[in-house]
PDB file of C-alpha atoms in Angstrom:
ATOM      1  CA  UNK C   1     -18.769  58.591  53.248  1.00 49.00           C
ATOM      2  CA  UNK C   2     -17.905  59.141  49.292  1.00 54.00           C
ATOM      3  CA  UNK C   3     -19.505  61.281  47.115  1.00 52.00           C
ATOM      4  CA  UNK C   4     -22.851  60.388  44.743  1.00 51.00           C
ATOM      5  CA  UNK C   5     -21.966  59.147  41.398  1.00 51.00           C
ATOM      6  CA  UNK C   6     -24.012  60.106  38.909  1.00 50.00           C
ATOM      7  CA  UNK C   7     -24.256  58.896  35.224  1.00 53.00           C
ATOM      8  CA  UNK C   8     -22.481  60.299  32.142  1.00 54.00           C
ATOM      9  CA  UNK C   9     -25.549  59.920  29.805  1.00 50.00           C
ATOM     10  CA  UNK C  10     -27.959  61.944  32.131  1.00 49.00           C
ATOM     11  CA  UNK C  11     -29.334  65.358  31.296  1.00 50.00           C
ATOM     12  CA  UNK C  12     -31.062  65.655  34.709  1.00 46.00           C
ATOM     13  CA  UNK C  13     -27.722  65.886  36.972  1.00 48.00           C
ATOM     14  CA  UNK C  14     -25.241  68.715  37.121  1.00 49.00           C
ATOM     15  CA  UNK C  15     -21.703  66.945  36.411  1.00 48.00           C
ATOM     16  CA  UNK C  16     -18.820  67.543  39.200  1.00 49.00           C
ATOM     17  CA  UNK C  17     -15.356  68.504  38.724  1.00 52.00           C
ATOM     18  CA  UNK C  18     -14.403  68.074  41.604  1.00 54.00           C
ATOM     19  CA  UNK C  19     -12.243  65.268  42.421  1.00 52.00           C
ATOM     20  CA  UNK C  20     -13.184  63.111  45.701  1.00 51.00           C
ATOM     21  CA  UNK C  21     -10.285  62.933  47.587  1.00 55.00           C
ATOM     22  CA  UNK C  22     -10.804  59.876  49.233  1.00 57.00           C
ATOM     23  CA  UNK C  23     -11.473  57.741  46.079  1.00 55.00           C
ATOM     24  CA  UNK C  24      -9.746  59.068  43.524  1.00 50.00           C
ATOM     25  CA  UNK C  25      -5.896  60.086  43.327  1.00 54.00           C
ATOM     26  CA  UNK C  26      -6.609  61.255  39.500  1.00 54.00           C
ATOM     27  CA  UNK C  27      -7.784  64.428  38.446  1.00 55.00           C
ATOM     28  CA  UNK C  28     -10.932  64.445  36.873  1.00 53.00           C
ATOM     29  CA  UNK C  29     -12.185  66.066  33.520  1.00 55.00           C
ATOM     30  CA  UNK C  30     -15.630  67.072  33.179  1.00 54.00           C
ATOM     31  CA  UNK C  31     -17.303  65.850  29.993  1.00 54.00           C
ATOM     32  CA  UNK C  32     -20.554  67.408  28.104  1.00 50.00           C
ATOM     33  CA  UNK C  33     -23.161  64.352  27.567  1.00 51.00           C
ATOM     34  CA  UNK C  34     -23.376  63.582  25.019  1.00 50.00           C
ATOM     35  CA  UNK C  35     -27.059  64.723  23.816  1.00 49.00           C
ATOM     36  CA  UNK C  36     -27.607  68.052  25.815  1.00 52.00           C
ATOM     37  CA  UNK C  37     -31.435  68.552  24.728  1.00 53.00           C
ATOM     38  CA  UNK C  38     -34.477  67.307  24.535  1.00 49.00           C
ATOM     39  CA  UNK C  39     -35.590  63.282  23.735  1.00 52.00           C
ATOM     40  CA  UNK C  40     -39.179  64.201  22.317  1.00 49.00           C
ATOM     41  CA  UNK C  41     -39.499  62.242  18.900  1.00 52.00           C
ATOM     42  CA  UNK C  42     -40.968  66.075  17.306  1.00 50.00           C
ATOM     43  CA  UNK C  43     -37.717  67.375  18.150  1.00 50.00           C
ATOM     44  CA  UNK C  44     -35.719  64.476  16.631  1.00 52.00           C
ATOM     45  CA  UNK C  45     -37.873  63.398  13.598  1.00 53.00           C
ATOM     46  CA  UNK C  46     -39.547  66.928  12.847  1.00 55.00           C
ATOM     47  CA  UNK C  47     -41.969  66.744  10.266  1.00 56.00           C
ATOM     48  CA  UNK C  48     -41.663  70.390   8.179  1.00 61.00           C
ATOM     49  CA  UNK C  49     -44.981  72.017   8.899  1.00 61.00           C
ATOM     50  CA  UNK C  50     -47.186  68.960  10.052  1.00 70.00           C
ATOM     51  CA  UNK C  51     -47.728  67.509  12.806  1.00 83.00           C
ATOM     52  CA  UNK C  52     -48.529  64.054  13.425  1.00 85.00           C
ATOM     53  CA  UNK C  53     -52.519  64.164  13.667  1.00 86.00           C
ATOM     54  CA  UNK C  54     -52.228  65.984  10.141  1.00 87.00           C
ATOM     55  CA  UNK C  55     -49.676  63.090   9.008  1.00 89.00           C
ATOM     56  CA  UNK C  56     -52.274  60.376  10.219  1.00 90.00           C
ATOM     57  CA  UNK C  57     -55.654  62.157   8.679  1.00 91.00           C
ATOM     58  CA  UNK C  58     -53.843  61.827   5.160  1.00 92.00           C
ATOM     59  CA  UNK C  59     -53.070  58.364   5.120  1.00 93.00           C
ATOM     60  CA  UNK C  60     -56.484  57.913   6.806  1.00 94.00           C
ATOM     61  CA  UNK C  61     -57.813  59.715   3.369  1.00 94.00           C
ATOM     62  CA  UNK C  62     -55.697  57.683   1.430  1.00 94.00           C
ATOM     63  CA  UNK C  63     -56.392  54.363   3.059  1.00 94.00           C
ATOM     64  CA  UNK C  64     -59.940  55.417   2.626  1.00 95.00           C
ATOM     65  CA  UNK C  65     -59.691  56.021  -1.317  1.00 95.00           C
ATOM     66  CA  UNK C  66     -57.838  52.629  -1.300  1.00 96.00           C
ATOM     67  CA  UNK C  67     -60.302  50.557   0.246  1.00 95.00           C
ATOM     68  CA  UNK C  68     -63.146  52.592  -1.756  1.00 95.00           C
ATOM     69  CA  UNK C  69     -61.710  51.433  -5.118  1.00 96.00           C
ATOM     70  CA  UNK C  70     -61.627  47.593  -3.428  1.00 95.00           C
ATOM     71  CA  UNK C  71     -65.475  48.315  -2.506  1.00 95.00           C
ATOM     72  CA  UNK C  72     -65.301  49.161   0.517  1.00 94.00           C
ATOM     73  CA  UNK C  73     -67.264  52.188   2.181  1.00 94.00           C
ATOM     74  CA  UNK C  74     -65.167  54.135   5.245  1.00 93.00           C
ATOM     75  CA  UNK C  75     -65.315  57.421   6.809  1.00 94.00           C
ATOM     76  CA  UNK C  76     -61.786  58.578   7.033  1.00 93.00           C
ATOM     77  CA  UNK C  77     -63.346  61.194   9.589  1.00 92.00           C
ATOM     78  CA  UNK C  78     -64.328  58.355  12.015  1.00 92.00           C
ATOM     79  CA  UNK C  79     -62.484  55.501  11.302  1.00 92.00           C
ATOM     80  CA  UNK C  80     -57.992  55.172  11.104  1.00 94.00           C
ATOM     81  CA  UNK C  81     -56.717  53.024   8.655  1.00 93.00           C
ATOM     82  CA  UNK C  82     -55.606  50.583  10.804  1.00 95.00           C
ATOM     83  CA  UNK C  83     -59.298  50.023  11.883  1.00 95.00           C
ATOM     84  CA  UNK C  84     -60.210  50.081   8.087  1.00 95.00           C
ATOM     85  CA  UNK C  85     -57.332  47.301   7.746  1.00 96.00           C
ATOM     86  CA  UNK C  86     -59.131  45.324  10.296  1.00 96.00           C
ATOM     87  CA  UNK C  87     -62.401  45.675   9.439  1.00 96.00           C
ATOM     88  CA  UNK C  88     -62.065  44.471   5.552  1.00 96.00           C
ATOM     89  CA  UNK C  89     -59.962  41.434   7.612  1.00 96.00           C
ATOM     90  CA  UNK C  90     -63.428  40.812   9.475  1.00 97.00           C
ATOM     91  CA  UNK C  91     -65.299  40.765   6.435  1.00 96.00           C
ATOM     92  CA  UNK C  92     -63.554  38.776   4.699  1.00 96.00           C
ATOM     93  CA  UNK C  93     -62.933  36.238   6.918  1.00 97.00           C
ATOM     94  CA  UNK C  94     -66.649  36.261   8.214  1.00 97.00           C
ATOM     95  CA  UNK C  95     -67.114  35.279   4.200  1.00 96.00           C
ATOM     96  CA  UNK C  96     -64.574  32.351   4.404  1.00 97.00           C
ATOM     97  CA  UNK C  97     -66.335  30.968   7.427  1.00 97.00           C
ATOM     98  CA  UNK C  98     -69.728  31.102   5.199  1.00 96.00           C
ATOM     99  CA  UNK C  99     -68.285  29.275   2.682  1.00 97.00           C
ATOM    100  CA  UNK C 100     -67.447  26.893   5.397  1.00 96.00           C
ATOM    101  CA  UNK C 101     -71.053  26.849   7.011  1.00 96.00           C
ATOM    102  CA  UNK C 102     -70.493  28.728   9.638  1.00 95.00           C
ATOM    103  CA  UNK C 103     -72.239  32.191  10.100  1.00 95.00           C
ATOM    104  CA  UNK C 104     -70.492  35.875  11.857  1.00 95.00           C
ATOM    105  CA  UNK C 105     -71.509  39.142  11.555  1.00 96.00           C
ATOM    106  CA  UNK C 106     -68.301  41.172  10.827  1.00 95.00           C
ATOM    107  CA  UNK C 107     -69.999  44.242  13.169  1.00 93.00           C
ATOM    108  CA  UNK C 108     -69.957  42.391  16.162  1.00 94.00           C
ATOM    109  CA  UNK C 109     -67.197  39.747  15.586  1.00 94.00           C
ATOM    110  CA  UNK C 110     -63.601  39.932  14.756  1.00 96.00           C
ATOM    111  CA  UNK C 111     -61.968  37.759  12.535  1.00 95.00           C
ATOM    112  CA  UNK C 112     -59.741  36.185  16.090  1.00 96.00           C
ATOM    113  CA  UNK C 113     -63.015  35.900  17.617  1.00 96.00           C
ATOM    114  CA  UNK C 114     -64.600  33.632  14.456  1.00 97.00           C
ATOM    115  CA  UNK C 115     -61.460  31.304  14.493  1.00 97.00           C
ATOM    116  CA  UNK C 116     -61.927  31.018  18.194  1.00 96.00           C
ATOM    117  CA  UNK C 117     -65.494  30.144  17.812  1.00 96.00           C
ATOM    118  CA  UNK C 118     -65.077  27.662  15.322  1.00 97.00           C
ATOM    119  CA  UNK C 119     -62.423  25.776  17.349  1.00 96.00           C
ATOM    120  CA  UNK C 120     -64.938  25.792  20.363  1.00 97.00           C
ATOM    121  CA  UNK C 121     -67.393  24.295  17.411  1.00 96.00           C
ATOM    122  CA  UNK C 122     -65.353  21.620  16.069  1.00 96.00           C
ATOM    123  CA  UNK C 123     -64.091  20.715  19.252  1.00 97.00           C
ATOM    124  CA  UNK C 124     -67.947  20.429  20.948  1.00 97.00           C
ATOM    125  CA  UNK C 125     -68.208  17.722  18.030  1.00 96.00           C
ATOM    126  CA  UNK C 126     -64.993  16.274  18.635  1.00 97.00           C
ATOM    127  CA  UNK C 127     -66.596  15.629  22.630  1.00 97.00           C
ATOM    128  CA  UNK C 128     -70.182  14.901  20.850  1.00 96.00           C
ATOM    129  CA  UNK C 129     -68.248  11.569  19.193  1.00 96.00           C
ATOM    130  CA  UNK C 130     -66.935  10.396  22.451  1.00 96.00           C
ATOM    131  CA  UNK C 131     -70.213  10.798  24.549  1.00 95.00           C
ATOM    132  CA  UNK C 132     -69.818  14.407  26.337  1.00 95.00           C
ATOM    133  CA  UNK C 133     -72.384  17.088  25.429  1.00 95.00           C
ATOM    134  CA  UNK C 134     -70.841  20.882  25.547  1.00 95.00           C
ATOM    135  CA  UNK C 135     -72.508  23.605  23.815  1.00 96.00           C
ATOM    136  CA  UNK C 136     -70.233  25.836  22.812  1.00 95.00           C
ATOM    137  CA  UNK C 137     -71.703  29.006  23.228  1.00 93.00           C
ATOM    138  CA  UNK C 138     -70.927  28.962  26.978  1.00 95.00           C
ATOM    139  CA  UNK C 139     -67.432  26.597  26.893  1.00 95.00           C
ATOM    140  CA  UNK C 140     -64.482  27.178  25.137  1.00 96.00           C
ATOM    141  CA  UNK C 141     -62.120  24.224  23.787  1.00 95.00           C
ATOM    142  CA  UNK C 142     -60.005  24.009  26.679  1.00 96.00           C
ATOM    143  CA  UNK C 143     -62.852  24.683  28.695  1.00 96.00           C
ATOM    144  CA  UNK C 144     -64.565  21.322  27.319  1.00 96.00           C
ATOM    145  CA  UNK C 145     -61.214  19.782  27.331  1.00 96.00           C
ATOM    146  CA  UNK C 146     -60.469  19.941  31.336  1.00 96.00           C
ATOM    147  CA  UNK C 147     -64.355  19.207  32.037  1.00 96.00           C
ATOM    148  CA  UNK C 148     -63.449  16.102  30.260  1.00 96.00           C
ATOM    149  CA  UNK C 149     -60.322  15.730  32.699  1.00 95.00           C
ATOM    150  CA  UNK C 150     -62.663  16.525  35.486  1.00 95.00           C
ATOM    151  CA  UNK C 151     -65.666  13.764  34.692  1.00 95.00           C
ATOM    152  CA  UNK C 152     -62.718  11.321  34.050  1.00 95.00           C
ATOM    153  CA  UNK C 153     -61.195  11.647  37.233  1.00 94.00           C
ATOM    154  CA  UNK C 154     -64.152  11.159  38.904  1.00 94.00           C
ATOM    155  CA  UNK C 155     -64.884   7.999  37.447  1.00 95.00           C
ATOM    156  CA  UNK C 156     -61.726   7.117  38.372  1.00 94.00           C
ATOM    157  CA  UNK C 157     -62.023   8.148  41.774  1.00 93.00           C
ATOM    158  CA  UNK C 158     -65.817   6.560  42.176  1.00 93.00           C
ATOM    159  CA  UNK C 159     -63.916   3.196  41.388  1.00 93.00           C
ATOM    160  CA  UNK C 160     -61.715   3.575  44.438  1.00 90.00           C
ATOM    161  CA  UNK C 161     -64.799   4.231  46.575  1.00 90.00           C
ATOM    162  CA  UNK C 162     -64.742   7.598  46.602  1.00 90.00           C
ATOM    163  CA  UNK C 163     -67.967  10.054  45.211  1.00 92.00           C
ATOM    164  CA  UNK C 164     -66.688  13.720  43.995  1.00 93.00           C
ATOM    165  CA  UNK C 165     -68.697  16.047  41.825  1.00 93.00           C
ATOM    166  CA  UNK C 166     -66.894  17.150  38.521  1.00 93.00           C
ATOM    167  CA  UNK C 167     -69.432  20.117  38.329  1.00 92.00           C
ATOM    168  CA  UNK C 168     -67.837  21.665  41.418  1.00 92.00           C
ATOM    169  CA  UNK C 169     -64.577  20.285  41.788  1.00 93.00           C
ATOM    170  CA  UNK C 170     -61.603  20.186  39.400  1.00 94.00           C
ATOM    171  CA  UNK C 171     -59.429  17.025  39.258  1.00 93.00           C
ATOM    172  CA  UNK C 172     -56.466  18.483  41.267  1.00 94.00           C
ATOM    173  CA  UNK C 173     -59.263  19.599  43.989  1.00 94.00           C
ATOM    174  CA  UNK C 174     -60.270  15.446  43.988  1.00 93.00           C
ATOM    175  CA  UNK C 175     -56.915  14.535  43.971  1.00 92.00           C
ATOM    176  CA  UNK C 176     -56.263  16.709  46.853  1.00 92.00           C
ATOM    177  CA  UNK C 177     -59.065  15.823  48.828  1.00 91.00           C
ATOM    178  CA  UNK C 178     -58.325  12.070  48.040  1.00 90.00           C
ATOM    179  CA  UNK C 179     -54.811  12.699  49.297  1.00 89.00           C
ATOM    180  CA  UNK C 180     -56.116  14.058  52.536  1.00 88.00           C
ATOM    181  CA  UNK C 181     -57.645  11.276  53.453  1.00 84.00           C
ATOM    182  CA  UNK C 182     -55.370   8.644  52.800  1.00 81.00           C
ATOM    183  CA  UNK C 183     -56.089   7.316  49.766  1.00 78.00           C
ATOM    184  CA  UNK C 184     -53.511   7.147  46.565  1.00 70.00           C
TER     185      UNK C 184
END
């Protein structure tokens, strides 16, 4: 049985002089770490007489003033300026997708959210071309996509006399079933 090493670089262990006879033949020197003291950012980046909160509010104010003179209304009292940031990014890409005929309301919609949606659009017309109906308030693009997959490898399966359902069962759940019973 040896003794418990501990780190160098930790402040929660007491360091040991003592030597462990049965390991070591050396004598050992005890070493300070070398950061006695706390890790808390206020004690390393100390702002003189603010805190952070009081840091934030004035570039909230200031973000505020900034978007005000673009014309754009926010409450620096309810809204940060990172949501300010975002929000003029919703508008104006709600007004891009106007100018491309589609229609978001900035409130409810973020700008990730519109580029989804218009995806799912253009790819329910994409499917529309080749004969499959998706609406794509309910389906997303790869949603529509593996549905595709699914109806496909049913047909495929019907023509080796078997009948699966693509509305319950994906095509690795016919190509498992087909594979139970024999048939490749």
């Amino acid at each position: 049985m040896g003794t418990k090493e501990y780190p160098k670089n930790s402040n929660s262990y007491k360091y040991t002089t003592k030597p462990s006879r049965r390991f070591s033949t050396s004598i050992p020197t005890a070493t300070a770490p070398a950061f006695v003291g706390s890790n808390s950012p206020t004690k390393q980046y100390a702002y003189p007489g603010e805190d952070f909160m009081e840091i934030q509010k004035k570039k909230d104010i200031q973000r505020a003033l900034y978007w005000k003179r673009k014309g754009y209304n926010f409450d620096p009292n309810y809204t940060t300026s990172f949501m300010m940031d975002q929000k003029v990014k919703d508008i104006e890409r709600a007004r891009y997708w106007k100018s491309k005929g589609y229609d978001f309301d900035p409130n409810s919609t973020t700008s990730f959210m519109m580029d989804q949606k218009v995806e799912d659009i253009q790819r329910a017309n994409y499917w529309k071309t080749k004969g499959y109906n998706f609406n794509p308030d309910y389906m997303t693009g790869f949603m529509m996509d593996q549905k595709v997959s699914d109806i496909q490898r049913a047909a495929y399966w019907k023509a080796k006399g078997m009948d699966f359902n693509p509305d319950y069962m994906t095509s690795f759940m016919m190509d498992m079933e087909a594979s139970n019973k024999g048939i490749h």
